[in-house]
CSV table of N, CA and C and ligand atoms in Angstrom, one decimal:
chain,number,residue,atom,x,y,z
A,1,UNK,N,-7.7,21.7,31.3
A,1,UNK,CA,-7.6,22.5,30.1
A,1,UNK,C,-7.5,21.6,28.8
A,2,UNK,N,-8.5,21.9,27.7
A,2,UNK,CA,-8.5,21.0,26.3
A,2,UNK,C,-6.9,21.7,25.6
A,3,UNK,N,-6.5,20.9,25.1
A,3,UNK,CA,-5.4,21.2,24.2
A,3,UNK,C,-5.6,20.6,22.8
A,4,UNK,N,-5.5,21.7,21.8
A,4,UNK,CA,-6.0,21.2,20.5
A,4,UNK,C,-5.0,22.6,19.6
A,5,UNK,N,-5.0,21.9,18.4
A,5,UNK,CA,-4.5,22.7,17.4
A,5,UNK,C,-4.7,22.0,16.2
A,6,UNK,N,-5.1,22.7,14.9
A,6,UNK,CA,-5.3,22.4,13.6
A,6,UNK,C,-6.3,20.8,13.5
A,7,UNK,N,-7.6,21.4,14.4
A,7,UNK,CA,-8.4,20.1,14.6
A,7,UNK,C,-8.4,18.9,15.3
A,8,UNK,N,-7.2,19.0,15.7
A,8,UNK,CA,-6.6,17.6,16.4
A,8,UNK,C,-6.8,18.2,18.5
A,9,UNK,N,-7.3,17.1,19.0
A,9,UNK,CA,-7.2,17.6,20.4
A,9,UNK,C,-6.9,16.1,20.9
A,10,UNK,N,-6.0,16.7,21.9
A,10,UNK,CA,-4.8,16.2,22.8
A,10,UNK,C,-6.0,15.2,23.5
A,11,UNK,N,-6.1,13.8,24.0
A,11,UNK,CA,-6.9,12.9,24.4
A,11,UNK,C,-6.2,12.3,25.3
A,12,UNK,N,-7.3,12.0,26.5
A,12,UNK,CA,-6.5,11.2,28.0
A,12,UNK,C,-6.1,9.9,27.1
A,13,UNK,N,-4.2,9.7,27.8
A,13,UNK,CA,-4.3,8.2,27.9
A,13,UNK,C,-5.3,7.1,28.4
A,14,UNK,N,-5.4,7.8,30.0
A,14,UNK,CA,-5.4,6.6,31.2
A,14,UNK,C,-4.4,6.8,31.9
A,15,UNK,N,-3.7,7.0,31.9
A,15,UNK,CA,-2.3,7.1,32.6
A,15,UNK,C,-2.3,8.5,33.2
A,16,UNK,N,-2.7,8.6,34.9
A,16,UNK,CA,-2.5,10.0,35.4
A,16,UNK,C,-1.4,10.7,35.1
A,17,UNK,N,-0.1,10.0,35.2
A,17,UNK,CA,1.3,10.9,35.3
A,17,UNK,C,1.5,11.2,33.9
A,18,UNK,N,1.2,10.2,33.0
A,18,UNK,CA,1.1,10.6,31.5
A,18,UNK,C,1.2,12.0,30.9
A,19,UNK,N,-0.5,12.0,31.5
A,19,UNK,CA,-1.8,13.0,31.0
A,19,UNK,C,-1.0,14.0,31.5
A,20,UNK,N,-0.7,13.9,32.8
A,20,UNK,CA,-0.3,15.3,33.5
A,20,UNK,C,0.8,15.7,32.4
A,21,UNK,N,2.2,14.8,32.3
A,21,UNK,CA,3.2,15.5,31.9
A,21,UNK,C,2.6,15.8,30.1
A,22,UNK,N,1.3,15.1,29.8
A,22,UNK,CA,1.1,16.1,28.5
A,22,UNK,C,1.0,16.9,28.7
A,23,UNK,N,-0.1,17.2,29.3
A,23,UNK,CA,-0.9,18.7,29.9
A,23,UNK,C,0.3,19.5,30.1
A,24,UNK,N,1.4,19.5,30.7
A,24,UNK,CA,2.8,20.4,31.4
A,24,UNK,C,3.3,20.8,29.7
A,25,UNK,N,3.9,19.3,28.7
A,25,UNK,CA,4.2,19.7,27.9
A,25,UNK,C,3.4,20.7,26.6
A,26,UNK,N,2.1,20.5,26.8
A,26,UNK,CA,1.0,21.5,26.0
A,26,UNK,C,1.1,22.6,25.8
A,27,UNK,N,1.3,23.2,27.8
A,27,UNK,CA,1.4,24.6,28.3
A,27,UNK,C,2.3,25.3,27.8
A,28,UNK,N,3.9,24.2,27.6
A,28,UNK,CA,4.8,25.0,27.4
A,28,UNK,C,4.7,25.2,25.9
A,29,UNK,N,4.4,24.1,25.3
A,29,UNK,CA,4.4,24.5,23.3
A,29,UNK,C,3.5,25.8,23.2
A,30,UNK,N,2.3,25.6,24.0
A,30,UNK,CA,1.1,26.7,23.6
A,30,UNK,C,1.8,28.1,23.9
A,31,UNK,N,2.3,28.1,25.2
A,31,UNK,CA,3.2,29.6,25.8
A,31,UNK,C,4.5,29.7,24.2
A,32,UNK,N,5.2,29.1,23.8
A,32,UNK,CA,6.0,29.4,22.7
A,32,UNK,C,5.0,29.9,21.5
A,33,UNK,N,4.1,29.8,21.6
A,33,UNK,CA,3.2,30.6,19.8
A,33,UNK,C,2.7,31.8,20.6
A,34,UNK,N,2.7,31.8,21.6
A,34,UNK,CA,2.5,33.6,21.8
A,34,UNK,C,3.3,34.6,22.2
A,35,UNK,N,3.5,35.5,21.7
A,35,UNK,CA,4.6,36.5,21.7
A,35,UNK,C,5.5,36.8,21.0
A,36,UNK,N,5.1,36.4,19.6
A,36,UNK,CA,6.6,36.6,18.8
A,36,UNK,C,7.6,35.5,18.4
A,37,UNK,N,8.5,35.5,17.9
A,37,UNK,CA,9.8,34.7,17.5
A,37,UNK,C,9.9,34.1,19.3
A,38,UNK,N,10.1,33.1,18.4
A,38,UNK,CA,10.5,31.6,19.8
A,38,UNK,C,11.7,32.1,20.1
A,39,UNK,N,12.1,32.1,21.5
A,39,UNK,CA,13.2,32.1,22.2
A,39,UNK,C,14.2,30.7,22.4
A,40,UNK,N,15.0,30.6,22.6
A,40,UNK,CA,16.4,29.9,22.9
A,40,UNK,C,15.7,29.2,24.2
A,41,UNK,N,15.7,29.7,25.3
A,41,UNK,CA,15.5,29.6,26.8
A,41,UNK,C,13.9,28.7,26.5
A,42,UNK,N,12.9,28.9,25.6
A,42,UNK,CA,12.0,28.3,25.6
A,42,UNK,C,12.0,27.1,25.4
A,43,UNK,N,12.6,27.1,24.2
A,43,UNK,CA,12.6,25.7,23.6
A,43,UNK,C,13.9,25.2,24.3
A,44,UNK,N,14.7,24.9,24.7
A,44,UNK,CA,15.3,24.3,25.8
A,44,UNK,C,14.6,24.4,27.3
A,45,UNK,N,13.8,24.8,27.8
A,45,UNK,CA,12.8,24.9,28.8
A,45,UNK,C,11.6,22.8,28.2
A,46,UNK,N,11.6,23.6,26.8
A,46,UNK,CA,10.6,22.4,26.2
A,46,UNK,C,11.2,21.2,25.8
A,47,UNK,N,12.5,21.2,25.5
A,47,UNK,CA,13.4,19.4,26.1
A,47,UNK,C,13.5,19.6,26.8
A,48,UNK,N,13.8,19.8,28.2
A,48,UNK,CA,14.4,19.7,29.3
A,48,UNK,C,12.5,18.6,29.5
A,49,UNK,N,11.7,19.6,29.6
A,49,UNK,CA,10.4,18.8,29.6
A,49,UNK,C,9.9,17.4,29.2
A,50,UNK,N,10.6,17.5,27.8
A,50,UNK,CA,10.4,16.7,26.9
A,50,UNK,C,11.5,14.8,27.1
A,51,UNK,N,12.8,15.4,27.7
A,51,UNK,CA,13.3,14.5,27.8
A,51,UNK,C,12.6,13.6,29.4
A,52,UNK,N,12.4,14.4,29.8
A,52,UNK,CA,11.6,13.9,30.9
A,52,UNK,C,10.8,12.8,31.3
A,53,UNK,N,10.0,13.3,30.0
A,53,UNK,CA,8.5,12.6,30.0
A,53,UNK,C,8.6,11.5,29.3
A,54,UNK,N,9.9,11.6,28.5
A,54,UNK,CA,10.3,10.5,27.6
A,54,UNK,C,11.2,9.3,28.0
A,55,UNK,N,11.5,9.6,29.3
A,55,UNK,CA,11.9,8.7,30.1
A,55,UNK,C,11.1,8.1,31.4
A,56,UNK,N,9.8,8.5,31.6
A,56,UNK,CA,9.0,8.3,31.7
A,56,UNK,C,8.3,7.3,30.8
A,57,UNK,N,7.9,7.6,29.5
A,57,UNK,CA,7.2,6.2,28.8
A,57,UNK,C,8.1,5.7,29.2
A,58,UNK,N,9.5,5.4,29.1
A,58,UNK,CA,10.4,4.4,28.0
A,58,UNK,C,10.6,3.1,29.5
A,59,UNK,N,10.1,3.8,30.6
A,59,UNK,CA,10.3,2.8,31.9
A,59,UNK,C,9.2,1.7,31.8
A,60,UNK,N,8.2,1.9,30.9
A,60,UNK,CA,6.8,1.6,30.9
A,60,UNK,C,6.6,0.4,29.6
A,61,UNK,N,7.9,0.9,28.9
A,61,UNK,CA,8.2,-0.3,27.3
A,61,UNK,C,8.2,-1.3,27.3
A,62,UNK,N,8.4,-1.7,28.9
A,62,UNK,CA,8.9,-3.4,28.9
A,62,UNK,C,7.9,-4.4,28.4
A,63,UNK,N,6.5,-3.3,28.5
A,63,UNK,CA,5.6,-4.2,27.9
A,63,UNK,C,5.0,-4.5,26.7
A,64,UNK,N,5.4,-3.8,25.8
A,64,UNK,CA,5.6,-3.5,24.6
A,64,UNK,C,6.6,-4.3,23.8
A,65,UNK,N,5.8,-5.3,22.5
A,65,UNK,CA,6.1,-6.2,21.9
A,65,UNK,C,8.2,-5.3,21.2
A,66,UNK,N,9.4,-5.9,21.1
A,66,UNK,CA,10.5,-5.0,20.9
A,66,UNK,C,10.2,-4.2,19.7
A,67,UNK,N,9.6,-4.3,18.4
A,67,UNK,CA,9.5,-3.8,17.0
A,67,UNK,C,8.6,-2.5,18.0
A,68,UNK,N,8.0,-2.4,18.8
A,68,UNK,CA,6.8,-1.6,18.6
A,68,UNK,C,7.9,-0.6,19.7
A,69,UNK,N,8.6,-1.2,20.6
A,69,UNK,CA,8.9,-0.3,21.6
A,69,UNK,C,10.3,0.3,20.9
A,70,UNK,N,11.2,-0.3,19.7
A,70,UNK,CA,11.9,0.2,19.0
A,70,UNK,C,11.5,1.4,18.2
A,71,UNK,N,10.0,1.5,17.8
A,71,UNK,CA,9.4,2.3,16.8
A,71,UNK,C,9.4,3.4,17.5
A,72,UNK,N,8.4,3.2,19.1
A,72,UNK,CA,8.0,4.7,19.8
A,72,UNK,C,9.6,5.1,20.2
A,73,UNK,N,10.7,4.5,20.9
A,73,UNK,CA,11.5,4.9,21.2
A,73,UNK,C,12.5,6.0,20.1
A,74,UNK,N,12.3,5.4,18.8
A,74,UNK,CA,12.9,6.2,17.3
A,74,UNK,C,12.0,7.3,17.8
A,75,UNK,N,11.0,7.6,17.5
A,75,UNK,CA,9.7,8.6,17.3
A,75,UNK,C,10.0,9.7,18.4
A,76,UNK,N,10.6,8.9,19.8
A,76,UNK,CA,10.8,10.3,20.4
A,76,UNK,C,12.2,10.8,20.5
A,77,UNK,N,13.1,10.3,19.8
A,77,UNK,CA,14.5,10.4,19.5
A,77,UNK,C,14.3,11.3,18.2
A,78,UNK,N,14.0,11.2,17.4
A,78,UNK,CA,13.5,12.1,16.0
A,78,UNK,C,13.0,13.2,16.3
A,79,UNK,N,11.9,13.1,17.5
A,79,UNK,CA,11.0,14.1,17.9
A,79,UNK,C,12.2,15.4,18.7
A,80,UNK,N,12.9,14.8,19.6
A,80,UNK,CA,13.9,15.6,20.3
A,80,UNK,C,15.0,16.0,19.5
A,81,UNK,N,15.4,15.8,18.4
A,81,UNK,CA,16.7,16.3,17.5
A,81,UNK,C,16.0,16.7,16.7
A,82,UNK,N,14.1,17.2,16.0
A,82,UNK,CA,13.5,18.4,15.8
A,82,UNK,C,14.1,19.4,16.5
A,83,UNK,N,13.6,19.3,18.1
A,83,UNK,CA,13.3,20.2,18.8
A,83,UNK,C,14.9,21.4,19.5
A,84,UNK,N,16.1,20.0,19.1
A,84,UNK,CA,17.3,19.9,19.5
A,84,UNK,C,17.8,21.2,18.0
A,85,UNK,N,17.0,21.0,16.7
A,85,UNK,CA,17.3,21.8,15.9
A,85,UNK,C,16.6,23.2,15.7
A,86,UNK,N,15.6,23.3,16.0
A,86,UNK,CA,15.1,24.6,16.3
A,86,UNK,C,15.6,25.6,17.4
A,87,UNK,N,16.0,25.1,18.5
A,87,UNK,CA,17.2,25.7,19.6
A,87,UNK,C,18.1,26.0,18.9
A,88,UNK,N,18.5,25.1,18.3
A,88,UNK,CA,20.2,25.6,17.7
A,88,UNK,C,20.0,26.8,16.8
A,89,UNK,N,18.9,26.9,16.5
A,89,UNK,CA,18.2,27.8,14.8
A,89,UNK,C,18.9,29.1,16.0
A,90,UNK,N,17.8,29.0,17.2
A,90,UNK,CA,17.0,30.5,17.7
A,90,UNK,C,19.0,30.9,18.2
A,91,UNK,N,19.9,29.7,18.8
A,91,UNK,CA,20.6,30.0,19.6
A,91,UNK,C,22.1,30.8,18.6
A,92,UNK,N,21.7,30.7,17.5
A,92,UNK,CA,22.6,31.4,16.7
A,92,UNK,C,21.9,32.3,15.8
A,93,UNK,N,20.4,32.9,16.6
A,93,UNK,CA,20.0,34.0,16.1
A,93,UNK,C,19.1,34.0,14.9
A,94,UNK,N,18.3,32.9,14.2
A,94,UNK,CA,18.0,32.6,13.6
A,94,UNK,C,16.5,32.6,13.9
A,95,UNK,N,15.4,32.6,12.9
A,95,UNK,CA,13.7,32.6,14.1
A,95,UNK,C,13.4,31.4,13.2
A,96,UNK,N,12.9,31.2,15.0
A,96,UNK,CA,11.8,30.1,14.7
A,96,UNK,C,10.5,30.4,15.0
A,97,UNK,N,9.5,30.2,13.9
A,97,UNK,CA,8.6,30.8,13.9
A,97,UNK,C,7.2,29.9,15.1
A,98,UNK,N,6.2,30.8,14.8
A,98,UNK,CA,5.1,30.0,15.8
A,98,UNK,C,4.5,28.6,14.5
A,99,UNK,N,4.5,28.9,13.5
A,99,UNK,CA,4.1,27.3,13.0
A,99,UNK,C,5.2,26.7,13.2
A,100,UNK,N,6.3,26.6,13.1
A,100,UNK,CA,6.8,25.6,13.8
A,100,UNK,C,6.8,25.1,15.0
A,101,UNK,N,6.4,25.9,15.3
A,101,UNK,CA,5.4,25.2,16.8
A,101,UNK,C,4.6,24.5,16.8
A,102,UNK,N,3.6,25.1,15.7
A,102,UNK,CA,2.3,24.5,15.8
A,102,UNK,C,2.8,23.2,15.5
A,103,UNK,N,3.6,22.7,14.4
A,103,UNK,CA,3.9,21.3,13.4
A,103,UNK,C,4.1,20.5,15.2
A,104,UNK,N,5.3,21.4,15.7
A,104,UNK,CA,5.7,20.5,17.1
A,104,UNK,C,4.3,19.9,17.8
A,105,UNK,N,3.3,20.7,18.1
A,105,UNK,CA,2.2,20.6,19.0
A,105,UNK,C,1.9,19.4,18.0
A,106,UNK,N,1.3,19.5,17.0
A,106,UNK,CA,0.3,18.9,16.2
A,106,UNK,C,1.3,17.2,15.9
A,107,UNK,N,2.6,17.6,16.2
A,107,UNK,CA,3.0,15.7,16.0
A,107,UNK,C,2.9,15.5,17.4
A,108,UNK,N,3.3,16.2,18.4
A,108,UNK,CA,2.9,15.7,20.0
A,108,UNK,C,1.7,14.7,20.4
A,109,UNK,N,0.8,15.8,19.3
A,109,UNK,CA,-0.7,15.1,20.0
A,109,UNK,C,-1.0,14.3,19.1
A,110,UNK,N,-0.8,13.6,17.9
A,110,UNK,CA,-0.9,12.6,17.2
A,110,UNK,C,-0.4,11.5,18.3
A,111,UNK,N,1.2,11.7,18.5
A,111,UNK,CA,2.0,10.9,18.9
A,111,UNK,C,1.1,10.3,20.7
A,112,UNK,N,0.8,11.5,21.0
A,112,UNK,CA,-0.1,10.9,22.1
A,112,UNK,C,-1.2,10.1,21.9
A,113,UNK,N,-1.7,10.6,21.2
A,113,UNK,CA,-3.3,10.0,21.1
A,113,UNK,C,-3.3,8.5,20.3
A,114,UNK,N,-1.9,8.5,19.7
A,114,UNK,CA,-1.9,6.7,19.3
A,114,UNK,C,-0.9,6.6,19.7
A,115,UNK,N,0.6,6.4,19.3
A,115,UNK,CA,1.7,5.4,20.4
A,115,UNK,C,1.5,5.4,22.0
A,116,UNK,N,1.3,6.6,22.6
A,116,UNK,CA,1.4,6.5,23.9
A,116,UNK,C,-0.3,6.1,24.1
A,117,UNK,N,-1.1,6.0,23.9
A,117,UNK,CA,-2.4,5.1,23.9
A,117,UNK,C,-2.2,3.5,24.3
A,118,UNK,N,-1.7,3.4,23.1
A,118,UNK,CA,-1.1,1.6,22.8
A,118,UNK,C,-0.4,1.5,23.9
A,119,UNK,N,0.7,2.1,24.5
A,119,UNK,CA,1.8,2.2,25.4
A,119,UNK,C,1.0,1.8,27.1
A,120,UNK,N,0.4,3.0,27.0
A,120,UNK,CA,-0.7,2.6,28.5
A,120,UNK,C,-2.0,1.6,28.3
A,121,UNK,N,-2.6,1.6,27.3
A,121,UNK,CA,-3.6,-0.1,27.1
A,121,UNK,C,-2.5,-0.9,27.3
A,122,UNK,N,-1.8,-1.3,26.9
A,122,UNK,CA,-0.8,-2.4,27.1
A,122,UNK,C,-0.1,-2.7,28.2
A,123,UNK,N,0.5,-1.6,29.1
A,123,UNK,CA,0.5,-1.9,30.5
A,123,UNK,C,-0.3,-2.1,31.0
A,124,UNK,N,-2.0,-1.6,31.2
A,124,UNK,CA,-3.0,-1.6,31.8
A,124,UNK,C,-3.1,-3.4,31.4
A,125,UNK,N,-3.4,-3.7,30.2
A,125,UNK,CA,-3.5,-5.2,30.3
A,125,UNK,C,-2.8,-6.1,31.0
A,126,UNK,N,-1.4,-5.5,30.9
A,126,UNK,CA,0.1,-6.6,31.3
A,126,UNK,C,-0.4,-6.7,32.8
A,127,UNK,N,-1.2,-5.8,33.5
A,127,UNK,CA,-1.0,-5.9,35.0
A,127,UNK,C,-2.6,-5.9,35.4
A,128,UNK,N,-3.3,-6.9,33.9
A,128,UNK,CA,-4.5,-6.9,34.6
A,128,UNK,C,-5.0,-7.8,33.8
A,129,UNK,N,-3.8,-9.3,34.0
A,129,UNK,CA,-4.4,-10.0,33.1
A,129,UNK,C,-5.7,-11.3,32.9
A,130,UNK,N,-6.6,-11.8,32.0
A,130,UNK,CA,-7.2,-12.4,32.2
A,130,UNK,C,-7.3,-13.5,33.3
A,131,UNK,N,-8.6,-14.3,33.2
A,131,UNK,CA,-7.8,-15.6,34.2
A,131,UNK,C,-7.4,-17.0,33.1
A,132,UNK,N,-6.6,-17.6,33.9
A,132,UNK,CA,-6.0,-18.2,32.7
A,132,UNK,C,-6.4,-19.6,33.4
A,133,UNK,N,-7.6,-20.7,32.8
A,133,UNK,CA,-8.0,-21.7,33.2
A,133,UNK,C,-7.5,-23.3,32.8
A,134,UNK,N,-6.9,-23.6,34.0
A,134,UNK,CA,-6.5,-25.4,33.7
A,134,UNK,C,-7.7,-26.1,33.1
A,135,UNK,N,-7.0,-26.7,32.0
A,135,UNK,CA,-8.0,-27.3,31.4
A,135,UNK,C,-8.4,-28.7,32.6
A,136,UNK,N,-7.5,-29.0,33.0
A,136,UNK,CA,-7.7,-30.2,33.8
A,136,UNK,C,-8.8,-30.1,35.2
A,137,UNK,N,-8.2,-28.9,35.7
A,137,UNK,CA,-8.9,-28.5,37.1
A,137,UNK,C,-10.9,-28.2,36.6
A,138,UNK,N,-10.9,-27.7,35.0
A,138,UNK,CA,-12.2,-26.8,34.4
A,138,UNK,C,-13.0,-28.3,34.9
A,139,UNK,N,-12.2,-30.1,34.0
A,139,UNK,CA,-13.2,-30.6,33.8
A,139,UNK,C,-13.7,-31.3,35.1
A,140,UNK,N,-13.0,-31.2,35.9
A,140,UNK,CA,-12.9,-31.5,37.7
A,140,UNK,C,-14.0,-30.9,38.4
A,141,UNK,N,-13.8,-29.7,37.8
A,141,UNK,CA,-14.9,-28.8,38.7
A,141,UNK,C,-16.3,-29.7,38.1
A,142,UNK,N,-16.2,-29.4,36.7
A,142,UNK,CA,-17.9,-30.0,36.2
A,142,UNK,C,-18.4,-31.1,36.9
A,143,UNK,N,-17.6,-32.4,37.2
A,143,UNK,CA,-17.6,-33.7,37.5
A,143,UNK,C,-18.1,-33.6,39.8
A,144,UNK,N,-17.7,-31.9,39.9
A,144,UNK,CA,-17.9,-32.2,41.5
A,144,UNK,C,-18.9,-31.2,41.8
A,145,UNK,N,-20.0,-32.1,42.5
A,145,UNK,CA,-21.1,-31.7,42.9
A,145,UNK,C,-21.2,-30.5,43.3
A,146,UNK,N,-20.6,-30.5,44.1
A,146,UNK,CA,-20.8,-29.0,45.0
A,146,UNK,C,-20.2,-27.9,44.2
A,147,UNK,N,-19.5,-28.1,42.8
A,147,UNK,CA,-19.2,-26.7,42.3
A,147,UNK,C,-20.4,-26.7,41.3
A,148,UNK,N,-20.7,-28.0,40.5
A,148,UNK,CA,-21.4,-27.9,39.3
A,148,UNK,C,-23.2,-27.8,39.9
A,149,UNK,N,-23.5,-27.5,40.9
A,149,UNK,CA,-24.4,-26.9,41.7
A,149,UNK,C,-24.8,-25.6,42.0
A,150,UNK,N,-23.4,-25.0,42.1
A,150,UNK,CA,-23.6,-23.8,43.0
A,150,UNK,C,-24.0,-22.7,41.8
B,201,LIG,FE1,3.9,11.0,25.7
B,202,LIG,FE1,5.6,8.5,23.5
């Protein structure tokens, strides 16, 4: 299923388990803008998700230069004491409307489509790295027949 809102659509990492827990987290934002005033039960349904998934990247940081894995790690700590604040709105009776949903969806999929981008290219490299050539052994090979032949 495409997930998109206010022009922006939700894009594969690379990362199966990633994608999936976007896709899980999409369903549940998209299910909160239909039917009225957001419930309490939902949006704590949507951290419980959220912390999840976020402990998921954050296993995955180690490859991530520290400034860069300090930044995403803030971004989903910010992201969750939004989401920690709209619960508290609904849980003392207060509405939280469906654009505030939308803003939620619409920084999710920013936040996917570039930090967690970066996050999985960068593991994908860490564990698939070039080959890394002796200069000594390179001029060795040229100097021996049977390689500088073949
Ligand atoms: Fe993510
Ligand atoms: Fe992330």
């Amino acid at each position: 299923m495409t997930h998109a809102v206010s022009g922006y659509t939700l894009q594969a990492t690379g990362s199966d388990a990633i994608d999936a827990e976007h896709g899980a987290i999409m369903d549940i934002l998209e299910s909160l803008t239909r039917g009225g005033p957001v419930d309490t039960a939902g949006l704590v349904a949507l951290r419980t998700e959220l912390a999840h998934h976020f402990d998921t990247e954050s296993a995955e940081m180690a490859v991530l230069p520290p400034d860069r894995r300090e930044q995403h790690e803030h971004a989903h700590r910010s992201f969750l004491a939004t989401v920690d604040s709209l619960a508290e709105t609904a849980r003392n009776g207060g509405t939280v409307s469906g654009d505030e949903v939308n803003r939620l969806m619409l920084w999710f999929i920013v936040h996917s489509n570039t930090a967690d981008t970066e996050l999985v290219e960068t593991a994908r490299r860490a564990a698939e790295p070039p080959p890394m050539i002796d200069m000594a052994d390179w001029l060795a090979s040229l100097d021996d027949p049977d390689l500088r032949d073949a």
